CSV table of C-alpha atoms in Angstrom, one decimal:
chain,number,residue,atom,x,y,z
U,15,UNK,CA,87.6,118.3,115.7
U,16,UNK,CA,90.6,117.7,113.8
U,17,UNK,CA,90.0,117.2,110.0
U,18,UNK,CA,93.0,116.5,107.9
U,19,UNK,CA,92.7,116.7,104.0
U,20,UNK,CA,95.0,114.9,100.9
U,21,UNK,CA,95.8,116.8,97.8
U,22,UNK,CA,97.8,116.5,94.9
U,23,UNK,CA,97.7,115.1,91.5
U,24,UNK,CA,96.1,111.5,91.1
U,25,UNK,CA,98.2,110.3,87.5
U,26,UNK,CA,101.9,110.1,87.9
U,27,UNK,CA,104.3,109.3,85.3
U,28,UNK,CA,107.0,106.6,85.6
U,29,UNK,CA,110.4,108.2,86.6
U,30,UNK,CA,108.7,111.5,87.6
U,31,UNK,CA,107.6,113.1,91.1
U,32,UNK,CA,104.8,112.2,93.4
U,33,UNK,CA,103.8,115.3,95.4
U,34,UNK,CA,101.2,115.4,98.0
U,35,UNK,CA,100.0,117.9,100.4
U,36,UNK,CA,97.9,117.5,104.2
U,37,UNK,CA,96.0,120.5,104.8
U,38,UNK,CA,94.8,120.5,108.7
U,39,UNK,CA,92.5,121.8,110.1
U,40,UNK,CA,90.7,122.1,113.9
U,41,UNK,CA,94.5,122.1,115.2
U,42,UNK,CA,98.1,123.8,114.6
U,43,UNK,CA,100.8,121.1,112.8
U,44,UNK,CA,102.9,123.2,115.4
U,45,UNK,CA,101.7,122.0,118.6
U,46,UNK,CA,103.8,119.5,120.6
U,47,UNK,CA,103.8,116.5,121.0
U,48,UNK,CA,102.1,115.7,117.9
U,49,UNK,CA,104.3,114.6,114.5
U,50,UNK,CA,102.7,114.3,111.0
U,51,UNK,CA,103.0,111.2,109.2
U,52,UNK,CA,102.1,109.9,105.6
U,53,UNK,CA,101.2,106.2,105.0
U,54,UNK,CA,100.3,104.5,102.1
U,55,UNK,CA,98.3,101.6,101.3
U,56,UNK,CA,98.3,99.5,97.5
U,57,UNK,CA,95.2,98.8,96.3
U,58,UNK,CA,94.6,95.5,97.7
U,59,UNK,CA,97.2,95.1,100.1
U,60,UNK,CA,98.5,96.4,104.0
U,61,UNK,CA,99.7,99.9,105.0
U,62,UNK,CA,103.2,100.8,105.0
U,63,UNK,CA,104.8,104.0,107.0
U,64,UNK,CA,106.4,106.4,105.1
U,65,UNK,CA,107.7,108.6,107.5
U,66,UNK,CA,107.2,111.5,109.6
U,67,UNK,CA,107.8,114.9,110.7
U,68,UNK,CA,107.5,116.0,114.0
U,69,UNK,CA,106.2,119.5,115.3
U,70,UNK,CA,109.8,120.5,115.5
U,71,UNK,CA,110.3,119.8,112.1
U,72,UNK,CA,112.5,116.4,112.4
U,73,UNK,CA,111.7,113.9,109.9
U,74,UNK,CA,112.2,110.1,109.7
U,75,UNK,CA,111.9,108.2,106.7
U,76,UNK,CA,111.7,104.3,106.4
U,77,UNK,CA,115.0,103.4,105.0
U,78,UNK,CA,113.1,101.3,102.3
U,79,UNK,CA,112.1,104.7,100.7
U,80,UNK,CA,114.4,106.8,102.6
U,81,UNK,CA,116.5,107.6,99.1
U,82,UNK,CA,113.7,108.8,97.8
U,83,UNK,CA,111.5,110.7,100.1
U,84,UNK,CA,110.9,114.4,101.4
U,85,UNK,CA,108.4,115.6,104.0
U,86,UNK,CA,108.1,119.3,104.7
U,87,UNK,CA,106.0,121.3,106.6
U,88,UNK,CA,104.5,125.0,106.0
U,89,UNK,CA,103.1,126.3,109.7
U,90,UNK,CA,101.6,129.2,108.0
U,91,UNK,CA,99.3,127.2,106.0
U,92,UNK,CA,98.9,124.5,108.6
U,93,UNK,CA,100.1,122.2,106.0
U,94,UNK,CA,102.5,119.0,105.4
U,95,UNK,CA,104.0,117.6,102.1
U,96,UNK,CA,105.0,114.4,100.6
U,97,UNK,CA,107.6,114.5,98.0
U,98,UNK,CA,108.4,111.0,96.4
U,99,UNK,CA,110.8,110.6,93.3
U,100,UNK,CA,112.0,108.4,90.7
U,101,UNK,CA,108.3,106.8,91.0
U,102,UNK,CA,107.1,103.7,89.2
U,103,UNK,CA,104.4,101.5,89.1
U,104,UNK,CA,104.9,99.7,92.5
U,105,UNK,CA,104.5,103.1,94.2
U,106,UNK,CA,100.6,102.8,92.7
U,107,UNK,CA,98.7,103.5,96.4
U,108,UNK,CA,96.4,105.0,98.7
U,109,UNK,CA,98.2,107.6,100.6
U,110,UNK,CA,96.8,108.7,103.8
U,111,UNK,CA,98.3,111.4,105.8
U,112,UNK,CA,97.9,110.9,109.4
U,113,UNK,CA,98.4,112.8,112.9
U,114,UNK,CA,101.4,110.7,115.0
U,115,UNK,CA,100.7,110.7,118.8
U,116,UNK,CA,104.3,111.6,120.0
U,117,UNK,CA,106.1,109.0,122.3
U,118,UNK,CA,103.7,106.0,121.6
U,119,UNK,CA,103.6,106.8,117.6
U,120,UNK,CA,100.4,106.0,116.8
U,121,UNK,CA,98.0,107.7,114.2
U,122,UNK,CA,94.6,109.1,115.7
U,123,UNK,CA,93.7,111.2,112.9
U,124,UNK,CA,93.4,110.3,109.2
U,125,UNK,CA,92.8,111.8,106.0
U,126,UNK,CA,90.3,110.3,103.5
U,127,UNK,CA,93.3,109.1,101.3
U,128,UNK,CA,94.4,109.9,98.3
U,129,UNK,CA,94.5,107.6,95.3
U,130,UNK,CA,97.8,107.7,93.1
U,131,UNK,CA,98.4,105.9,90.2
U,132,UNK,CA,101.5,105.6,88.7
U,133,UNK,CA,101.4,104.8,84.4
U,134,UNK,CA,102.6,106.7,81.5
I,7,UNK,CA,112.2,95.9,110.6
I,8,UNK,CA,110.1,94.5,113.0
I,9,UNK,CA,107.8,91.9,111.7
I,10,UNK,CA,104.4,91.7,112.6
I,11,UNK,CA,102.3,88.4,111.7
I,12,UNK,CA,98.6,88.3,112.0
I,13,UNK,CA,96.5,85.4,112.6
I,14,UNK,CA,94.1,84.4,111.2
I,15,UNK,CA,94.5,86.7,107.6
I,16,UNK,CA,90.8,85.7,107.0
I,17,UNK,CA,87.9,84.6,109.7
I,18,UNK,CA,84.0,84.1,109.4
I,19,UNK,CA,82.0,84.7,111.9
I,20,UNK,CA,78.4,85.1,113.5
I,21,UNK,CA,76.4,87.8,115.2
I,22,UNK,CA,77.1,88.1,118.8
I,23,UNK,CA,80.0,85.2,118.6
I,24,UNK,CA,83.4,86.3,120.5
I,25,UNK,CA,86.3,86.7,118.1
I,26,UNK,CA,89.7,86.7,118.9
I,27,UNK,CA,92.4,88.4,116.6
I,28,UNK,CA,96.3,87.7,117.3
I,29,UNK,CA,99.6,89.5,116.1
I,30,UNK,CA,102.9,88.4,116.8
I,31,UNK,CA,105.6,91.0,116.6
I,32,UNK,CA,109.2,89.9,115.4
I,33,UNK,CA,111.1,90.7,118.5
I,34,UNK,CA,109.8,92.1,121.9
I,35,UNK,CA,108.1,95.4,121.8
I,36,UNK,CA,106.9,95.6,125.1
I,37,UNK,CA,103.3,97.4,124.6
I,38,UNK,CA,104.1,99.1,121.7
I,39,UNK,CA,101.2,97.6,120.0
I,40,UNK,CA,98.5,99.7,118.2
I,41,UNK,CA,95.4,98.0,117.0
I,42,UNK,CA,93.0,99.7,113.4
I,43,UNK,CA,89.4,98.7,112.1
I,44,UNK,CA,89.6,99.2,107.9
I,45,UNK,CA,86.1,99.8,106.2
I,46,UNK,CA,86.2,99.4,102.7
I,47,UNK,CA,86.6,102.8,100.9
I,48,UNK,CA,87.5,104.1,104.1
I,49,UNK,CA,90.9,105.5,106.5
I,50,UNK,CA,91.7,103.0,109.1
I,51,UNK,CA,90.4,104.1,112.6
I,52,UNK,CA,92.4,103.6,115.4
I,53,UNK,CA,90.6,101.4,117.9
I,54,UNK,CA,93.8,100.6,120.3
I,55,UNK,CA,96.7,101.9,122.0
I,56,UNK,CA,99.7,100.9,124.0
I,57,UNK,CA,98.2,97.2,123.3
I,58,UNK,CA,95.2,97.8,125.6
I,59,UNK,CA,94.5,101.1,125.3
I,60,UNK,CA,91.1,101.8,124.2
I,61,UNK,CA,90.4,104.9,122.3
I,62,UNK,CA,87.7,107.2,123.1
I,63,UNK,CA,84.3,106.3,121.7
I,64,UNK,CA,85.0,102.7,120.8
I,65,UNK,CA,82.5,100.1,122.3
I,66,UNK,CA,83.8,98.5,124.7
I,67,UNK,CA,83.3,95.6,123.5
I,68,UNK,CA,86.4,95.6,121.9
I,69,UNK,CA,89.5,95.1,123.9
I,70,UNK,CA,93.5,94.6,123.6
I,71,UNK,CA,96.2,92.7,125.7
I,72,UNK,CA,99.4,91.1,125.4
I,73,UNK,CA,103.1,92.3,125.7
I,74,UNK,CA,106.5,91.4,124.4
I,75,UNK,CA,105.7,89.8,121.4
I,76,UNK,CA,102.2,88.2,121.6
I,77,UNK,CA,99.0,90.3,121.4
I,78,UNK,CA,95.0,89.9,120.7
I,79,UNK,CA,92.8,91.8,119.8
I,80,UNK,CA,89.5,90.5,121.2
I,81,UNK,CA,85.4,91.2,120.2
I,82,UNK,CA,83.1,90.2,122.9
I,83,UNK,CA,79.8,90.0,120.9
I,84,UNK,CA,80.5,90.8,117.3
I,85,UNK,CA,78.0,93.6,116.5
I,86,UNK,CA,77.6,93.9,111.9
I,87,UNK,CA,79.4,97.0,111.9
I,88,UNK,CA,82.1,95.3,113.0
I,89,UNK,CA,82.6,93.7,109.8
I,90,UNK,CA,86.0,95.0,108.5
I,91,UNK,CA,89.6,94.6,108.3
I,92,UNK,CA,91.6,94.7,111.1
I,93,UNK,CA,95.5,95.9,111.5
I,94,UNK,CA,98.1,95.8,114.4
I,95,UNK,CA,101.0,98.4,113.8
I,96,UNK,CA,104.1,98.3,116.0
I,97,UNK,CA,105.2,101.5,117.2
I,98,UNK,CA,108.2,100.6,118.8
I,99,UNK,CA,110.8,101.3,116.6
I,100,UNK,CA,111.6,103.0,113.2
I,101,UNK,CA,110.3,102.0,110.8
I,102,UNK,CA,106.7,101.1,112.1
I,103,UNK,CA,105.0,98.4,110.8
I,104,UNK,CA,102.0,97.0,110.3
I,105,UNK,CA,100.3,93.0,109.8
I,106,UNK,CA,98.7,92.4,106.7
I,107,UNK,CA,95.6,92.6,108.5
I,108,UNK,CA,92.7,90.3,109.6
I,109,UNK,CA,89.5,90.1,107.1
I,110,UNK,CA,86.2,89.5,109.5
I,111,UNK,CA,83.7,88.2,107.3
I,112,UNK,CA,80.0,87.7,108.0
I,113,UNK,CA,79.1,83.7,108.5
């Protein structure tokens, strides 16, 4: 069964870095047909995609946070990151990373979340 | 974007009543429609595909139709676990995008 896992520091400082990291497991990031997606969720309110990268390593950003955003992969450690700069407090969220079904782009596999708070 | 607009953002409702969820998408997305159950504290779970798709291991009670722009989502007999928040996503085009969800609440 595919399990996938958030990690990363939970306190982030206004102007500074959000990083993040999905470790999988049960399943290789590099198989096709599969991309690897973050979404995040404010405490409260909807989700909102973040972007993606795909098994090939492609990535696609939304454009709201497309300035700001990085995802990488690392196939030896069956792992995908999330990079997000310039943070402030209205980047306060859950973030989930997810498995993308290629082609019809939706997410069958979730991690628990991660809580990040943004405040100095 | 593609806007997605749920109705209703809040509903009550019984114990083995039928309950009927809609999302209408901005512009036409042919089946591109994706439907999530939220439990609090939890990862949404993905309950839907391609609009009326349903995902292994989900009653079948549960069921999705619609195309172009208009969807439902639709519970047969509404069972207490179904008590949650519900989400339609849009996976048609970049950036995806999701309502801001349907709260089923117990009557």
């Amino acid at each position: 069964q595919l399990q996938l896992q958030e990690s990363g520091p939970g306190l982030v400082k206004p102007s500074e870095t959000l990083s993040l990291t999905c470790t999988v497991s049960g399943g290789a990031i590099s198989s096709s047909n599969y991309y690897w997606a973050w979404i995040r969720q404010p405490p409260g309110k909807g989700l909102e995609w973040i972007g993606y990268i795909s098994y090939r390593g492609s990535t696609y950003y939304n454009p709201s946070l497309k300035s700001r955003v990085t995802i990488s992969m690392d196939t030896s450690e069956n792992q995908f990151s999330l990079k997000l700069n310039s943070v402030s407090a209205a980047d306060t969220a859950m973030y989930y990373c997810a498995r993308e079904r290629g082609s019809r782009n939706y997410y069958d596999f979730w991690g628990q979340g991660t809580l990040v708070t943004v405040s100095s | 974007d593609i806007q997605m607009t749920q109705s209703p953002s809040s509903l009550s409702a019984s114990v083995g009543d039928r309950v009927t969820i809609t999302c209408r998408a901005s512009q036409s997305i042919s089946n591109y429609l994706n439907w999530y159950q939220q439990k609090p504290g939890k990862a949404p779970k993905l309950l839907i595909s391609a609009a009326s798709s349903l995902q292994s291991g989900v009653p079948s009670r549960f069921s999705g139709s619609g195309s172009g722009t208009d969807f439902t989502l639709t519970i047969s007999s509404l069972q207490p676990e179904d008590y949650a928040t519900y989400y339609c996503q849009q996976s048609h085009s970049i950036p995806y995008t999701f309502g801001l969800g349907t709260k089923l609440e117990i009557k």
